[in-house]
């Protein structure tokens, strides 16, 4: 399959992962963790944890982005994606079995989620840049297509989840399941695409090694 479609699918999976996690996490905190009720939210009586847990995810996502260049040059982009996938699976298991009395574990989950999101999403964007290569005139078209696919995929997924009968009934088990599977499955699919693709790696001196993207663009 041409790299345009291959890495477009992986990028869309990573964007779905990030968008669905950010959208569904507040519902997980309300209906599964019982950190607040709908009445509290409507009265703007929002507990500190509702804001601090997403904040931890954003902070660790920033930290992950900072260390990515070092990781790329030492272990390679495929290995970074493998780490991101393993971390995603690990914290997804925690979300699935998590009990509301251990609410402090959500900070660990948020930190792991932030790291994995930065690892996989930044690598996915990195792959798009290599698809474009030196053909700068194609940049607007490629990023425009990928952005459209990302918005359509996220919109359809959120529409289907929010309009399901179980979600309307505030079914906590359904919210738990979609919070785990909704972001996790697209992330794993995107990671597997990159892991089993021939991509260009970099050594400690920043020199390319491995298969050039030019050889798989068509």
PDB file of C-alpha atoms in Angstrom:
ATOM      1  CA  UNK A   1       0.000   0.000   0.000  1.00  0.00           C
ATOM      2  CA  UNK A   2       1.379   3.496  -0.843  1.00  0.00           C
ATOM      3  CA  UNK A   3       2.819   5.389   2.102  1.00  0.00           C
ATOM      4  CA  UNK A   4       0.255   8.182   1.645  1.00  0.00           C
ATOM      5  CA  UNK A   5      -2.597   5.863   2.653  1.00  0.00           C
ATOM      6  CA  UNK A   6      -0.583   3.729   5.051  1.00  0.00           C
ATOM      7  CA  UNK A   7       0.647   6.536   7.255  1.00  0.00           C
ATOM      8  CA  UNK A   8      -2.602   8.429   6.768  1.00  0.00           C
ATOM      9  CA  UNK A   9      -4.379   5.553   8.505  1.00  0.00           C
ATOM     10  CA  UNK A  10      -1.846   5.496  11.315  1.00  0.00           C
ATOM     11  CA  UNK A  11      -2.106   9.266  11.789  1.00  0.00           C
ATOM     12  CA  UNK A  12      -5.914   9.099  11.868  1.00  0.00           C
ATOM     13  CA  UNK A  13      -5.674   6.330  14.462  1.00  0.00           C
ATOM     14  CA  UNK A  14      -3.407   8.428  16.654  1.00  0.00           C
ATOM     15  CA  UNK A  15      -5.645  11.486  16.316  1.00  0.00           C
ATOM     16  CA  UNK A  16      -8.676   9.358  17.213  1.00  0.00           C
ATOM     17  CA  UNK A  17      -6.744   8.111  20.227  1.00  0.00           C
ATOM     18  CA  UNK A  18      -5.933  11.600  21.516  1.00  0.00           C
ATOM     19  CA  UNK A  19      -9.335  13.126  20.699  1.00  0.00           C
ATOM     20  CA  UNK A  20     -11.419  10.302  22.151  1.00  0.00           C
ATOM     21  CA  UNK A  21      -9.312  10.091  25.299  1.00  0.00           C
ATOM     22  CA  UNK A  22      -9.733  13.816  25.967  1.00  0.00           C
ATOM     23  CA  UNK A  23     -13.462  13.663  25.216  1.00  0.00           C
ATOM     24  CA  UNK A  24     -14.339  10.536  27.186  1.00  0.00           C
ATOM     25  CA  UNK A  25     -12.117  10.976  30.242  1.00  0.00           C
ATOM     26  CA  UNK A  26     -14.444  13.521  31.966  1.00  0.00           C
ATOM     27  CA  UNK A  27     -17.355  11.070  31.596  1.00  0.00           C
ATOM     28  CA  UNK A  28     -15.175   8.311  33.066  1.00  0.00           C
ATOM     29  CA  UNK A  29     -14.360  10.516  36.047  1.00  0.00           C
ATOM     30  CA  UNK A  30     -18.046  11.350  36.581  1.00  0.00           C
ATOM     31  CA  UNK A  31     -19.842   8.053  35.945  1.00  0.00           C
ATOM     32  CA  UNK A  32     -17.167   5.471  36.806  1.00  0.00           C
ATOM     33  CA  UNK A  33     -15.012   7.201  39.407  1.00  0.00           C
ATOM     34  CA  UNK A  34     -17.976   9.149  40.883  1.00  0.00           C
ATOM     35  CA  UNK A  35     -15.837  12.240  41.399  1.00  0.00           C
ATOM     36  CA  UNK A  36     -18.831  14.477  40.731  1.00  0.00           C
ATOM     37  CA  UNK A  37     -22.522  14.232  39.935  1.00  0.00           C
ATOM     38  CA  UNK A  38     -24.367  15.798  37.022  1.00  0.00           C
ATOM     39  CA  UNK A  39     -25.975  18.171  39.509  1.00  0.00           C
ATOM     40  CA  UNK A  40     -22.544  19.285  40.710  1.00  0.00           C
ATOM     41  CA  UNK A  41     -21.433  19.942  37.137  1.00  0.00           C
ATOM     42  CA  UNK A  42     -24.606  21.887  36.287  1.00  0.00           C
ATOM     43  CA  UNK A  43     -24.068  24.033  39.404  1.00  0.00           C
ATOM     44  CA  UNK A  44     -20.405  24.629  38.467  1.00  0.00           C
ATOM     45  CA  UNK A  45     -19.368  22.753  41.598  1.00  0.00           C
ATOM     46  CA  UNK A  46     -16.488  20.990  39.879  1.00  0.00           C
ATOM     47  CA  UNK A  47     -14.003  19.093  42.084  1.00  0.00           C
ATOM     48  CA  UNK A  48     -10.299  19.781  41.811  1.00  0.00           C
ATOM     49  CA  UNK A  49      -9.584  16.300  40.437  1.00  0.00           C
ATOM     50  CA  UNK A  50     -11.710  16.959  37.343  1.00  0.00           C
ATOM     51  CA  UNK A  51      -9.218  19.616  36.266  1.00  0.00           C
ATOM     52  CA  UNK A  52      -5.972  18.319  37.765  1.00  0.00           C
ATOM     53  CA  UNK A  53      -6.122  14.831  36.192  1.00  0.00           C
ATOM     54  CA  UNK A  54      -6.302  16.140  32.579  1.00  0.00           C
ATOM     55  CA  UNK A  55      -3.651  18.708  33.506  1.00  0.00           C
ATOM     56  CA  UNK A  56      -1.269  15.911  34.510  1.00  0.00           C
ATOM     57  CA  UNK A  57      -1.849  14.259  31.136  1.00  0.00           C
ATOM     58  CA  UNK A  58      -1.011  17.491  29.294  1.00  0.00           C
ATOM     59  CA  UNK A  59       2.105  18.092  31.391  1.00  0.00           C
ATOM     60  CA  UNK A  60       3.485  14.612  30.760  1.00  0.00           C
ATOM     61  CA  UNK A  61       2.594  14.912  27.086  1.00  0.00           C
ATOM     62  CA  UNK A  62       4.793  18.012  26.961  1.00  0.00           C
ATOM     63  CA  UNK A  63       7.598  16.191  28.767  1.00  0.00           C
ATOM     64  CA  UNK A  64       7.329  13.314  26.309  1.00  0.00           C
ATOM     65  CA  UNK A  65       7.572  15.697  23.362  1.00  0.00           C
ATOM     66  CA  UNK A  66      10.741  17.224  24.803  1.00  0.00           C
ATOM     67  CA  UNK A  67      12.556  13.885  25.153  1.00  0.00           C
ATOM     68  CA  UNK A  68      11.413  12.488  21.788  1.00  0.00           C
ATOM     69  CA  UNK A  69      14.419  13.724  19.744  1.00  0.00           C
ATOM     70  CA  UNK A  70      16.760  11.942  22.149  1.00  0.00           C
ATOM     71  CA  UNK A  71      14.694   8.756  21.972  1.00  0.00           C
ATOM     72  CA  UNK A  72      14.565   8.879  18.168  1.00  0.00           C
ATOM     73  CA  UNK A  73      18.346   9.092  17.959  1.00  0.00           C
ATOM     74  CA  UNK A  74      18.999   6.349  20.513  1.00  0.00           C
ATOM     75  CA  UNK A  75      16.335   3.666  20.112  1.00  0.00           C
ATOM     76  CA  UNK A  76      14.649   4.711  16.848  1.00  0.00           C
ATOM     77  CA  UNK A  77      11.128   5.707  15.923  1.00  0.00           C
ATOM     78  CA  UNK A  78       9.737   2.190  15.733  1.00  0.00           C
ATOM     79  CA  UNK A  79      10.904   1.473  19.261  1.00  0.00           C
ATOM     80  CA  UNK A  80       9.328   4.715  20.464  1.00  0.00           C
ATOM     81  CA  UNK A  81       6.027   3.627  18.918  1.00  0.00           C
ATOM     82  CA  UNK A  82       6.350   0.201  20.564  1.00  0.00           C
ATOM     83  CA  UNK A  83       6.893   1.906  23.937  1.00  0.00           C
ATOM     84  CA  UNK A  84       3.870   4.130  23.330  1.00  0.00           C
ATOM     85  CA  UNK A  85       1.712   1.120  22.444  1.00  0.00           C
ATOM     86  CA  UNK A  86       2.830  -0.874  25.494  1.00  0.00           C
ATOM     87  CA  UNK A  87       2.175   2.101  27.794  1.00  0.00           C
ATOM     88  CA  UNK A  88      -1.274   2.554  26.220  1.00  0.00           C
ATOM     89  CA  UNK A  89      -2.157  -1.101  26.788  1.00  0.00           C
ATOM     90  CA  UNK A  90      -0.850  -0.900  30.347  1.00  0.00           C
ATOM     91  CA  UNK A  91      -2.876   2.089  31.478  1.00  0.00           C
ATOM     92  CA  UNK A  92      -5.934   0.839  29.535  1.00  0.00           C
ATOM     93  CA  UNK A  93      -5.888  -2.291  31.682  1.00  0.00           C
ATOM     94  CA  UNK A  94      -5.757  -0.063  34.769  1.00  0.00           C
ATOM     95  CA  UNK A  95      -8.754   1.916  33.514  1.00  0.00           C
ATOM     96  CA  UNK A  96     -10.704  -1.264  32.864  1.00  0.00           C
ATOM     97  CA  UNK A  97     -10.182  -2.767  36.334  1.00  0.00           C
ATOM     98  CA  UNK A  98      -9.961   0.479  38.286  1.00  0.00           C
ATOM     99  CA  UNK A  99     -12.093   0.909  41.412  1.00  0.00           C
ATOM    100  CA  UNK A 100     -13.448   4.267  42.511  1.00  0.00           C
ATOM    101  CA  UNK A 101     -11.890   4.027  45.974  1.00  0.00           C
ATOM    102  CA  UNK A 102      -8.422   4.182  44.399  1.00  0.00           C
ATOM    103  CA  UNK A 103      -8.942   7.557  42.756  1.00  0.00           C
ATOM    104  CA  UNK A 104      -5.285   8.515  43.265  1.00  0.00           C
ATOM    105  CA  UNK A 105      -4.343   5.957  40.598  1.00  0.00           C
ATOM    106  CA  UNK A 106      -5.956   8.224  38.009  1.00  0.00           C
ATOM    107  CA  UNK A 107      -2.940  10.548  38.256  1.00  0.00           C
ATOM    108  CA  UNK A 108      -0.659   7.656  37.265  1.00  0.00           C
ATOM    109  CA  UNK A 109      -3.020   6.765  34.421  1.00  0.00           C
ATOM    110  CA  UNK A 110      -3.052  10.397  33.260  1.00  0.00           C
ATOM    111  CA  UNK A 111       0.759  10.590  33.320  1.00  0.00           C
ATOM    112  CA  UNK A 112       1.106   7.382  31.304  1.00  0.00           C
ATOM    113  CA  UNK A 113      -1.562   8.538  28.854  1.00  0.00           C
ATOM    114  CA  UNK A 114       0.217  11.858  28.321  1.00  0.00           C
ATOM    115  CA  UNK A 115       3.516  10.139  27.584  1.00  0.00           C
ATOM    116  CA  UNK A 116       2.017   7.603  25.203  1.00  0.00           C
ATOM    117  CA  UNK A 117       0.026  10.259  23.348  1.00  0.00           C
ATOM    118  CA  UNK A 118       3.118  12.364  22.733  1.00  0.00           C
ATOM    119  CA  UNK A 119       5.119   9.313  21.624  1.00  0.00           C
ATOM    120  CA  UNK A 120       2.641   8.020  19.061  1.00  0.00           C
ATOM    121  CA  UNK A 121       1.112  11.277  17.797  1.00  0.00           C
ATOM    122  CA  UNK A 122       4.422  13.067  17.291  1.00  0.00           C
ATOM    123  CA  UNK A 123       5.773  10.018  15.480  1.00  0.00           C
ATOM    124  CA  UNK A 124       2.657   9.921  13.308  1.00  0.00           C
ATOM    125  CA  UNK A 125       3.164  13.576  12.343  1.00  0.00           C
ATOM    126  CA  UNK A 126       6.812  12.761  11.723  1.00  0.00           C
ATOM    127  CA  UNK A 127       5.750  10.079   9.250  1.00  0.00           C
ATOM    128  CA  UNK A 128       3.558  12.590   7.380  1.00  0.00           C
ATOM    129  CA  UNK A 129       6.542  14.906   6.976  1.00  0.00           C
ATOM    130  CA  UNK A 130       8.509  12.084   5.425  1.00  0.00           C
ATOM    131  CA  UNK A 131       5.667  11.234   3.046  1.00  0.00           C
ATOM    132  CA  UNK A 132       5.858  14.814   1.791  1.00  0.00           C
ATOM    133  CA  UNK A 133       9.677  14.774   1.734  1.00  0.00           C
ATOM    134  CA  UNK A 134      11.210  17.548  -0.343  1.00  0.00           C
ATOM    135  CA  UNK A 135       8.058  17.960  -2.433  1.00  0.00           C
ATOM    136  CA  UNK A 136       6.870  21.015  -0.521  1.00  0.00           C
ATOM    137  CA  UNK A 137       4.109  21.765  -3.045  1.00  0.00           C
ATOM    138  CA  UNK A 138       2.328  18.607  -1.879  1.00  0.00           C
ATOM    139  CA  UNK A 139       2.397  19.672   1.760  1.00  0.00           C
ATOM    140  CA  UNK A 140      -0.905  21.545   1.847  1.00  0.00           C
ATOM    141  CA  UNK A 141      -2.731  18.747   0.026  1.00  0.00           C
ATOM    142  CA  UNK A 142      -1.321  15.970   2.217  1.00  0.00           C
ATOM    143  CA  UNK A 143      -1.905  17.728   5.542  1.00  0.00           C
ATOM    144  CA  UNK A 144      -5.335  18.877   4.349  1.00  0.00           C
ATOM    145  CA  UNK A 145      -6.387  15.312   3.467  1.00  0.00           C
ATOM    146  CA  UNK A 146      -5.091  13.920   6.737  1.00  0.00           C
ATOM    147  CA  UNK A 147      -6.757  16.683   8.757  1.00  0.00           C
ATOM    148  CA  UNK A 148     -10.071  16.014   6.990  1.00  0.00           C
ATOM    149  CA  UNK A 149      -9.798  12.290   7.697  1.00  0.00           C
ATOM    150  CA  UNK A 150      -8.968  13.033  11.327  1.00  0.00           C
ATOM    151  CA  UNK A 151     -11.959  15.357  11.840  1.00  0.00           C
ATOM    152  CA  UNK A 152     -14.379  13.016  10.071  1.00  0.00           C
ATOM    153  CA  UNK A 153     -13.191   9.964  12.002  1.00  0.00           C
ATOM    154  CA  UNK A 154     -13.343  11.707  15.382  1.00  0.00           C
ATOM    155  CA  UNK A 155     -16.733  13.257  14.652  1.00  0.00           C
ATOM    156  CA  UNK A 156     -18.306   9.963  13.573  1.00  0.00           C
ATOM    157  CA  UNK A 157     -16.861   8.084  16.575  1.00  0.00           C
ATOM    158  CA  UNK A 158     -18.062  10.678  19.091  1.00  0.00           C
ATOM    159  CA  UNK A 159     -21.489  10.836  17.405  1.00  0.00           C
ATOM    160  CA  UNK A 160     -21.945   7.063  17.590  1.00  0.00           C
ATOM    161  CA  UNK A 161     -20.838   6.876  21.233  1.00  0.00           C
ATOM    162  CA  UNK A 162     -22.861   9.858  22.467  1.00  0.00           C
ATOM    163  CA  UNK A 163     -26.030   8.693  20.689  1.00  0.00           C
ATOM    164  CA  UNK A 164     -25.919   5.121  21.944  1.00  0.00           C
ATOM    165  CA  UNK A 165     -28.699   4.121  24.388  1.00  0.00           C
ATOM    166  CA  UNK A 166     -26.189   2.961  27.014  1.00  0.00           C
ATOM    167  CA  UNK A 167     -24.453   6.335  27.009  1.00  0.00           C
ATOM    168  CA  UNK A 168     -27.777   8.168  27.307  1.00  0.00           C
ATOM    169  CA  UNK A 169     -28.578   6.036  30.363  1.00  0.00           C
ATOM    170  CA  UNK A 170     -25.189   6.912  31.944  1.00  0.00           C
ATOM    171  CA  UNK A 171     -24.282   3.229  32.056  1.00  0.00           C
ATOM    172  CA  UNK A 172     -20.975   3.206  33.951  1.00  0.00           C
ATOM    173  CA  UNK A 173     -19.833  -0.110  32.466  1.00  0.00           C
ATOM    174  CA  UNK A 174     -20.427   1.180  28.949  1.00  0.00           C
ATOM    175  CA  UNK A 175     -18.566   4.408  29.741  1.00  0.00           C
ATOM    176  CA  UNK A 176     -15.687   2.353  31.139  1.00  0.00           C
ATOM    177  CA  UNK A 177     -15.594   0.151  28.039  1.00  0.00           C
ATOM    178  CA  UNK A 178     -15.652   2.978  25.468  1.00  0.00           C
ATOM    179  CA  UNK A 179     -13.071   4.980  27.438  1.00  0.00           C
ATOM    180  CA  UNK A 180     -10.717   2.002  27.218  1.00  0.00           C
ATOM    181  CA  UNK A 181     -11.520   0.631  23.752  1.00  0.00           C
ATOM    182  CA  UNK A 182     -12.440   3.884  21.999  1.00  0.00           C
ATOM    183  CA  UNK A 183      -8.981   5.482  22.236  1.00  0.00           C
ATOM    184  CA  UNK A 184      -6.998   2.263  22.698  1.00  0.00           C
ATOM    185  CA  UNK A 185      -7.999   0.316  19.577  1.00  0.00           C
ATOM    186  CA  UNK A 186      -7.181   3.096  17.051  1.00  0.00           C
ATOM    187  CA  UNK A 187      -3.868   3.697  18.826  1.00  0.00           C
ATOM    188  CA  UNK A 188      -2.856   0.032  18.624  1.00  0.00           C
ATOM    189  CA  UNK A 189      -3.850  -0.181  14.952  1.00  0.00           C
ATOM    190  CA  UNK A 190      -1.827   2.944  14.140  1.00  0.00           C
ATOM    191  CA  UNK A 191       1.175   1.588  16.046  1.00  0.00           C
ATOM    192  CA  UNK A 192       1.040  -1.765  14.275  1.00  0.00           C
ATOM    193  CA  UNK A 193       0.990  -0.037  10.878  1.00  0.00           C
ATOM    194  CA  UNK A 194       4.222   1.785  11.685  1.00  0.00           C
ATOM    195  CA  UNK A 195       5.857  -1.205  13.382  1.00  0.00           C
ATOM    196  CA  UNK A 196       5.362  -3.436  10.348  1.00  0.00           C
ATOM    197  CA  UNK A 197       6.275  -0.759   7.805  1.00  0.00           C
ATOM    198  CA  UNK A 198       9.714  -0.022   6.373  1.00  0.00           C
ATOM    199  CA  UNK A 199      10.690   3.386   7.698  1.00  0.00           C
ATOM    200  CA  UNK A 200      13.878   5.400   7.888  1.00  0.00           C
ATOM    201  CA  UNK A 201      15.633   5.380  11.244  1.00  0.00           C
ATOM    202  CA  UNK A 202      18.335   7.642  12.650  1.00  0.00           C
ATOM    203  CA  UNK A 203      21.506   6.891  14.539  1.00  0.00           C
ATOM    204  CA  UNK A 204      23.117   8.969  17.257  1.00  0.00           C
ATOM    205  CA  UNK A 205      24.720  11.318  14.714  1.00  0.00           C
ATOM    206  CA  UNK A 206      21.392  12.060  13.044  1.00  0.00           C
ATOM    207  CA  UNK A 207      22.323  10.166   9.896  1.00  0.00           C
ATOM    208  CA  UNK A 208      19.670   8.079   8.208  1.00  0.00           C
ATOM    209  CA  UNK A 209      19.750   4.326   8.247  1.00  0.00           C
ATOM    210  CA  UNK A 210      17.265   1.770   7.029  1.00  0.00           C
ATOM    211  CA  UNK A 211      14.814   2.077   4.189  1.00  0.00           C
ATOM    212  CA  UNK A 212      14.172   5.478   2.675  1.00  0.00           C
ATOM    213  CA  UNK A 213      10.596   6.699   2.431  1.00  0.00           C
ATOM    214  CA  UNK A 214      11.189   7.464  -1.247  1.00  0.00           C
ATOM    215  CA  UNK A 215      11.174   3.730  -1.938  1.00  0.00           C
ATOM    216  CA  UNK A 216       7.656   3.225  -0.546  1.00  0.00           C
ATOM    217  CA  UNK A 217       5.884   6.357  -1.706  1.00  0.00           C
ATOM    218  CA  UNK A 218       4.374   4.506  -4.613  1.00  0.00           C
TER     219      UNK A 218
END
